PDB file of C-alpha atoms in Angstrom:
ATOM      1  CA  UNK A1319     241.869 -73.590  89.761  1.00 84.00           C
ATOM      2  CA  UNK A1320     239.306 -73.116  86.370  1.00 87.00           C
ATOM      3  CA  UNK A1321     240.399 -72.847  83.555  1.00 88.00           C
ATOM      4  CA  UNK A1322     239.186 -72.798  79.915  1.00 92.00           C
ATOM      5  CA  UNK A1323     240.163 -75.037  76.970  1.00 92.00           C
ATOM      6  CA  UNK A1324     244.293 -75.258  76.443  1.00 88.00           C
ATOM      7  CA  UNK A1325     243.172 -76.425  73.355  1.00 89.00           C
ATOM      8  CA  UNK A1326     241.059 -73.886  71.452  1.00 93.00           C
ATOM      9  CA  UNK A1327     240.621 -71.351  74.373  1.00 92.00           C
ATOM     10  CA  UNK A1328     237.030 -72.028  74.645  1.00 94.00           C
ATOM     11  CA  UNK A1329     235.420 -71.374  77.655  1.00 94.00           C
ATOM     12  CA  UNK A1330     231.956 -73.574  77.037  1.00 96.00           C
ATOM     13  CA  UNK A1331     232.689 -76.015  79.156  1.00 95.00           C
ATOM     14  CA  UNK A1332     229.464 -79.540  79.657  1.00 94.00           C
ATOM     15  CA  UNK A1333     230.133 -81.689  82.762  1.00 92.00           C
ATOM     16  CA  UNK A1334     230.624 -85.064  81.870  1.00 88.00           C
ATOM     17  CA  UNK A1335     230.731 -86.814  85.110  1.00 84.00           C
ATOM     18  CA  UNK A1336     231.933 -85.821  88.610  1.00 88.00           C
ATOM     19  CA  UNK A1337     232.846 -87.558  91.470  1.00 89.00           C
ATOM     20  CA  UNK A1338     235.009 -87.338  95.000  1.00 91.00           C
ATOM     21  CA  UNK A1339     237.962 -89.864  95.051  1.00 87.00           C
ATOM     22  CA  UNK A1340     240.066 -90.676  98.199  1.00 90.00           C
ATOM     23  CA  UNK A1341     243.783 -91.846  97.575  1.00 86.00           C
ATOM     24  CA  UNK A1342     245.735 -93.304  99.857  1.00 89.00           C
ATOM     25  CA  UNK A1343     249.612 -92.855  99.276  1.00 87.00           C
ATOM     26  CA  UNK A1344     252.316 -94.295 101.167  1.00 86.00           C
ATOM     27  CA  UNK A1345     252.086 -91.456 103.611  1.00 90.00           C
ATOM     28  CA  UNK A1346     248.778 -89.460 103.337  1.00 90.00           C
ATOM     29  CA  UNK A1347     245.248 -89.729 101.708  1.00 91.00           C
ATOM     30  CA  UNK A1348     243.964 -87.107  99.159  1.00 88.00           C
ATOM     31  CA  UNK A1349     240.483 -86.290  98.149  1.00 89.00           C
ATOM     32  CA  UNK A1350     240.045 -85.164  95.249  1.00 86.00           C
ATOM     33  CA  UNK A1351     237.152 -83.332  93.646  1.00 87.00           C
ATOM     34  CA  UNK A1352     237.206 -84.369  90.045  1.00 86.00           C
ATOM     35  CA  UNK A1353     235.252 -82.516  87.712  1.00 88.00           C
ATOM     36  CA  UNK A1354     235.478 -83.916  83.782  1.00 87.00           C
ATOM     37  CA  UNK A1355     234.574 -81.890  81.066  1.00 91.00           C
ATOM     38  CA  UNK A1356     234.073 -81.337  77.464  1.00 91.00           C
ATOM     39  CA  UNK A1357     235.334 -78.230  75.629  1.00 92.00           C
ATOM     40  CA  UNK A1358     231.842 -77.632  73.506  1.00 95.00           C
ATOM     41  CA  UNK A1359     233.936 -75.966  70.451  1.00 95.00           C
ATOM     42  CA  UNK A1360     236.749 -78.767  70.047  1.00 92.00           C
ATOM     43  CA  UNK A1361     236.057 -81.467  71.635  1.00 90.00           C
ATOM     44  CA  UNK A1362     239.003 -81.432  74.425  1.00 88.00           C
ATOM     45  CA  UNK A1363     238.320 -83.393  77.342  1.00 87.00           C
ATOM     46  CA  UNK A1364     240.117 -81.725  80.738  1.00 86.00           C
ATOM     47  CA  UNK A1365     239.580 -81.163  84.167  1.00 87.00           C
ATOM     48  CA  UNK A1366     237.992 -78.185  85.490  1.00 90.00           C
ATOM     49  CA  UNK A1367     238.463 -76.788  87.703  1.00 89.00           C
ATOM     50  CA  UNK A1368     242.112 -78.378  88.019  1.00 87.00           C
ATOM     51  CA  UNK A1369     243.846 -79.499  91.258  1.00 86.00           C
ATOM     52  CA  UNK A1370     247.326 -77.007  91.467  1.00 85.00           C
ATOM     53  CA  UNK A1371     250.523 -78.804  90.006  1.00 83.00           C
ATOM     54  CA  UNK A1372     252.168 -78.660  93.465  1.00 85.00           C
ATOM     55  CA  UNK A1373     249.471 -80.930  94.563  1.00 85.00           C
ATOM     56  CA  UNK A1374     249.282 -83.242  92.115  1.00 83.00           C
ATOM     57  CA  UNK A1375     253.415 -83.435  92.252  1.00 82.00           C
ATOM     58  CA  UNK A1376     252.784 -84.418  95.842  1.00 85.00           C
ATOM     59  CA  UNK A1377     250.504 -86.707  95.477  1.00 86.00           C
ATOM     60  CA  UNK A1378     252.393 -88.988  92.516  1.00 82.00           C
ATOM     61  CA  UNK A1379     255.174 -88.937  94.491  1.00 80.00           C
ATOM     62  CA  UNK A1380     254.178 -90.325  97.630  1.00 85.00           C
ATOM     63  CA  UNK A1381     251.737 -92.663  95.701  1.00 82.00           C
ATOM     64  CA  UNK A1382     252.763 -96.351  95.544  1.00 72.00           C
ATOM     65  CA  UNK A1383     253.506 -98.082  92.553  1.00 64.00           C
ATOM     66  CA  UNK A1384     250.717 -98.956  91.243  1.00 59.00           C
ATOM     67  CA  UNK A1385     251.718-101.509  88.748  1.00 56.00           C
ATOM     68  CA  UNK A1386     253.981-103.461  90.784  1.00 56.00           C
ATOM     69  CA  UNK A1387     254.091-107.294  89.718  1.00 59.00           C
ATOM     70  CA  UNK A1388     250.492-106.812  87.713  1.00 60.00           C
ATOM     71  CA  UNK A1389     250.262-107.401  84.261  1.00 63.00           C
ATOM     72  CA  UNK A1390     250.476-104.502  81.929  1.00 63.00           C
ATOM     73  CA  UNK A1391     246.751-103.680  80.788  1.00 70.00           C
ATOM     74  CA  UNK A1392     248.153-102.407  76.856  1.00 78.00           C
ATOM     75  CA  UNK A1393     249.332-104.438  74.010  1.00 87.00           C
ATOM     76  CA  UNK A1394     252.822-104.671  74.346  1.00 89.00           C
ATOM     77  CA  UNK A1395     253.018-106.242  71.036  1.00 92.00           C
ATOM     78  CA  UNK A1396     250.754-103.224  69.417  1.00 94.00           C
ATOM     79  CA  UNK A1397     253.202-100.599  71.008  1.00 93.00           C
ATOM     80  CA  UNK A1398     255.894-102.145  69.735  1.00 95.00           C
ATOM     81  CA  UNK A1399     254.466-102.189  65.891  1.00 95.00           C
ATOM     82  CA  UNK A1400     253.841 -98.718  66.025  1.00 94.00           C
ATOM     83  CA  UNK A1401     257.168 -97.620  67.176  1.00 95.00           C
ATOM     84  CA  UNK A1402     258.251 -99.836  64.582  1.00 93.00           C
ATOM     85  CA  UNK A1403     256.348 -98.400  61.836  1.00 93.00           C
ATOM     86  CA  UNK A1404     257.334 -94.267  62.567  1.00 92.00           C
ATOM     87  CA  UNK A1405     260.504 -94.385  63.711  1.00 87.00           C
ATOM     88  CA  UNK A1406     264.191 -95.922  63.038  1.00 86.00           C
ATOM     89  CA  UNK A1407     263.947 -97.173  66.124  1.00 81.00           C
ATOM     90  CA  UNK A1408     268.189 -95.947  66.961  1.00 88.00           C
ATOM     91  CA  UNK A1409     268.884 -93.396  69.026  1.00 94.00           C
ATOM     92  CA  UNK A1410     267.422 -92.346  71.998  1.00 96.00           C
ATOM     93  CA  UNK A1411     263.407 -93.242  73.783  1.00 96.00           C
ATOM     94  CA  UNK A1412     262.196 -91.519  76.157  1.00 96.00           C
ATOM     95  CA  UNK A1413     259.042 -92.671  78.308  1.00 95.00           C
ATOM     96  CA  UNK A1414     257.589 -90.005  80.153  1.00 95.00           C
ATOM     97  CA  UNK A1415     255.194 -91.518  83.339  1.00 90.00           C
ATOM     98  CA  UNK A1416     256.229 -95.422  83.085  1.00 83.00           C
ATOM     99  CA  UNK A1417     255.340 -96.500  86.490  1.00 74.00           C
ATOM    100  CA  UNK A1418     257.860 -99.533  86.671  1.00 70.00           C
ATOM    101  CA  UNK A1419     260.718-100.947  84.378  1.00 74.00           C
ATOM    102  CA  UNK A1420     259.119-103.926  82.225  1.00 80.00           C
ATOM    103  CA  UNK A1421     259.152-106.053  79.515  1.00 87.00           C
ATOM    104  CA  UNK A1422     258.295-103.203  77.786  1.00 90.00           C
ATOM    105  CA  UNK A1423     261.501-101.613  78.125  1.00 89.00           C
ATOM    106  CA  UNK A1424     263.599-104.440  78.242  1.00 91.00           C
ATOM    107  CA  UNK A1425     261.657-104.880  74.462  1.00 94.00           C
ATOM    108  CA  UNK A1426     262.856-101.066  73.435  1.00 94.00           C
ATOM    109  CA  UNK A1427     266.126-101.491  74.764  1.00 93.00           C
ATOM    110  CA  UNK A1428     266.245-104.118  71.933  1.00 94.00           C
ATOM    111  CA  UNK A1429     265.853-101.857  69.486  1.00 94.00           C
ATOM    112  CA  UNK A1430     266.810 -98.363  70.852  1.00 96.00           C
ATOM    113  CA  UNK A1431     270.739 -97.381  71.703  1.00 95.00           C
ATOM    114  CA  UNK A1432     269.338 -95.930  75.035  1.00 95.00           C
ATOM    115  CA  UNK A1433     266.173 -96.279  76.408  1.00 95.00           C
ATOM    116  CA  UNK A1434     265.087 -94.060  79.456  1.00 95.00           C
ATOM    117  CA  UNK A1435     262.202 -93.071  81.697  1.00 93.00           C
ATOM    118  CA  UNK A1436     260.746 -90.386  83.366  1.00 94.00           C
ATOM    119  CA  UNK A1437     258.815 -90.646  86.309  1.00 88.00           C
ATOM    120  CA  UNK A1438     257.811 -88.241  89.331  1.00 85.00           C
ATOM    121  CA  UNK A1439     256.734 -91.742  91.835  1.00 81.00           C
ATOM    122  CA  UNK A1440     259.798 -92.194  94.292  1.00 80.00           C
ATOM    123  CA  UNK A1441     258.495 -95.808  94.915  1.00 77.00           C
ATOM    124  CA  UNK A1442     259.420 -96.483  91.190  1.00 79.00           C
ATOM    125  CA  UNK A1443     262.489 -97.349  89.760  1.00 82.00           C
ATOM    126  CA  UNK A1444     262.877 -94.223  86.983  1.00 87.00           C
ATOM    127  CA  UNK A1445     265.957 -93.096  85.113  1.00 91.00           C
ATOM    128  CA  UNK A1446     264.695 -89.551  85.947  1.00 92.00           C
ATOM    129  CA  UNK A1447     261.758 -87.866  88.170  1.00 89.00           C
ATOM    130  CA  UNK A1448     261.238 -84.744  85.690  1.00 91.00           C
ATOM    131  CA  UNK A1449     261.242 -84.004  82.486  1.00 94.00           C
ATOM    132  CA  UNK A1450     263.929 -81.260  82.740  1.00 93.00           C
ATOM    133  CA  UNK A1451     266.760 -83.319  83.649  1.00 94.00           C
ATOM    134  CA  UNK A1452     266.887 -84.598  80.386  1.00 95.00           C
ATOM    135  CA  UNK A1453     269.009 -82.896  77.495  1.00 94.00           C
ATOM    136  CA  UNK A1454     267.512 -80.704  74.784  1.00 96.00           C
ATOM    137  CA  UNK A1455     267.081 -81.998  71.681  1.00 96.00           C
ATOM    138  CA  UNK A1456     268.622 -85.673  72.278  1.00 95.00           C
ATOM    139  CA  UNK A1457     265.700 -87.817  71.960  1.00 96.00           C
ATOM    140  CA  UNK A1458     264.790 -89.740  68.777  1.00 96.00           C
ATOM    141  CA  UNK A1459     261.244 -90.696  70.207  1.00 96.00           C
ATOM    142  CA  UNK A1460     259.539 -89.195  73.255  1.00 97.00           C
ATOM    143  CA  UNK A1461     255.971 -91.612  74.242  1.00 96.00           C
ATOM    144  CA  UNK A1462     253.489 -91.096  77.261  1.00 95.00           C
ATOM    145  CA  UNK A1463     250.879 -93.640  77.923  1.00 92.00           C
ATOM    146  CA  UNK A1464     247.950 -92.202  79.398  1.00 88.00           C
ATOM    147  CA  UNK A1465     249.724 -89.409  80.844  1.00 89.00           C
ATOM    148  CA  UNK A1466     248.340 -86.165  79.136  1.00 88.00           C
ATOM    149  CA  UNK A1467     245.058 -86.777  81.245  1.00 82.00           C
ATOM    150  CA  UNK A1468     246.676 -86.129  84.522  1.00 83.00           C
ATOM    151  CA  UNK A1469     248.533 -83.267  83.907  1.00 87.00           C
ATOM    152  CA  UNK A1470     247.202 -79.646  85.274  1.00 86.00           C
ATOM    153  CA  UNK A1471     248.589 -77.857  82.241  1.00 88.00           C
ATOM    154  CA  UNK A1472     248.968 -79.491  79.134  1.00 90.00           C
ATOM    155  CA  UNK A1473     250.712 -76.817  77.012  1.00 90.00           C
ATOM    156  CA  UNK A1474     253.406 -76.403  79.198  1.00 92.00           C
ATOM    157  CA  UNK A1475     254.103 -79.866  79.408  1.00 94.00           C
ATOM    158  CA  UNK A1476     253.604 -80.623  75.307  1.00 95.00           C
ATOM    159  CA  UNK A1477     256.177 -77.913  75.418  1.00 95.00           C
ATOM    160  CA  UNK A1478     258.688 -79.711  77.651  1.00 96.00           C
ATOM    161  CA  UNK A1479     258.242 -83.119  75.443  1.00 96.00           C
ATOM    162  CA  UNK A1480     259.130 -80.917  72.631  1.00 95.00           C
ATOM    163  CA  UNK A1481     262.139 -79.307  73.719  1.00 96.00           C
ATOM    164  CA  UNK A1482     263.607 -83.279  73.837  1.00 97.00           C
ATOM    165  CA  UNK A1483     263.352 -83.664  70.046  1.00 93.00           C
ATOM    166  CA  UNK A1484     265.883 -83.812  67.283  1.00 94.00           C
ATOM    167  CA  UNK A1485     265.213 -82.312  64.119  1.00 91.00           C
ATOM    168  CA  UNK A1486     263.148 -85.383  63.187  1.00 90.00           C
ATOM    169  CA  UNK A1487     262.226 -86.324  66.359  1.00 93.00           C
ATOM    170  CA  UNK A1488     258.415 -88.478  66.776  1.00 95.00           C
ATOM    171  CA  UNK A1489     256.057 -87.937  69.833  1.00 96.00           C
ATOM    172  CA  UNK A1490     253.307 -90.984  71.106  1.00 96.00           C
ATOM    173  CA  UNK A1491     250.901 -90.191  73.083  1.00 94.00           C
ATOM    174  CA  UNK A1492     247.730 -92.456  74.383  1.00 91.00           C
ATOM    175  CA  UNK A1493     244.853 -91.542  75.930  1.00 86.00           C
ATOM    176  CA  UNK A1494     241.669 -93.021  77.450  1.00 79.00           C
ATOM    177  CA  UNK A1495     238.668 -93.167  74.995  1.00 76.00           C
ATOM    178  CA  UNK A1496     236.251 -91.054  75.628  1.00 72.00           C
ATOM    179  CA  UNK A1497     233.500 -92.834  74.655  1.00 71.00           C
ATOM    180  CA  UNK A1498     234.324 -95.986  76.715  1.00 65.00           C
ATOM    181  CA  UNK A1499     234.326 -94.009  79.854  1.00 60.00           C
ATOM    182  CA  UNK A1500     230.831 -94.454  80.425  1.00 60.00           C
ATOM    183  CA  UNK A1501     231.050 -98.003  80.224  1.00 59.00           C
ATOM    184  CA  UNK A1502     234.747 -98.413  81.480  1.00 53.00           C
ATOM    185  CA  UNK A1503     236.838 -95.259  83.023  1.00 50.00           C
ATOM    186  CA  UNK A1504     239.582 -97.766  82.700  1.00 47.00           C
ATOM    187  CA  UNK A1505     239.555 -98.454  79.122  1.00 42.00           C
TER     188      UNK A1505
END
């Protein structure tokens, strides 16, 4: 489906890049048209048009997990100092999109009463598969890492993050640099 900015509303949109991208999951393969673009009045980067979020549901599902006995490509260490340096870290994290229980967790877990994750990939071990099941207004801090870029409709979803928050409650979010992806879509 198109669709403007979520961010502004703006509807001059400038291609970035483009590209077709086959997936194979465990039990099907996906192609994907992926269209990147820049919002030309803010600065949002998106997808447009946008695959439908039944799709996209189907397709992290079924995919495999993708991390499985690789080594994490973040700073754990860096992570960890920033949690440490806007929140109490007590209470309750919530990862939204973790991809595998890891040293990362096992780290929070250190420092958090309860630590859980969120995560819509059946071949990963997750606390929870949606963000719904989760109580409102429990969570202390709520982080995705490099999440926000594959969801269909960002709003909605900020939304649901928000609804997890207590009073004082802290948000993370990572995304891919822009200005890498050029060089490095990875990065």
């Amino acid at each position: 489906e198109k669709r403007g900015c979520e961010n502004c509303g703006g509807k001059a949109l400038e291609v970035l890049w483009d590209y077709e991208h086959e997936a194979k999951t465990r039990n099907y393969v996906f192609k994907f048209d992926v269209n990147n673009v820049i919002c030309k009045d803010c600065g949002f980067v998106f997808l447009s048009p946008v695959h439908s979020p039944e799709s996209l549901s189907g397709y992290y599902a079924d995919s495999y997990n993708l991390f499985y006995k690789k080594t994490p490509g973040y700073d754990m260490g860096k992570r960890l100092e920033l949690i440490s340096s806007v929140s109490k870290e007590q209470g309750l994290f919530v990862e939204i999109g973790s991809n595998m229980q890891s040293e990362f967790q096992q780290k929070l877990r250190e420092r958090f009463e309860d630590v859980v994750t969120v995560e819509i990939n059946d071949s990963v071990d997750s606390d929870h598969r949606c963000i719904s099941a989760l109580p409102v207004e429990a969570a202390d801090l709520v982080a995705h890492y490099f999440v926000l870029e594959h969801v269909p409709h960002v709003k909605p979803f900020l939304n649901d993050c928000a609804r997890l928050f207590k009073l004082q409650g802290i948000m993370i979010v990572e995304v891919p640099n822009i200005s890498l992806y050029p060089f490095d879509p990875v990065a």
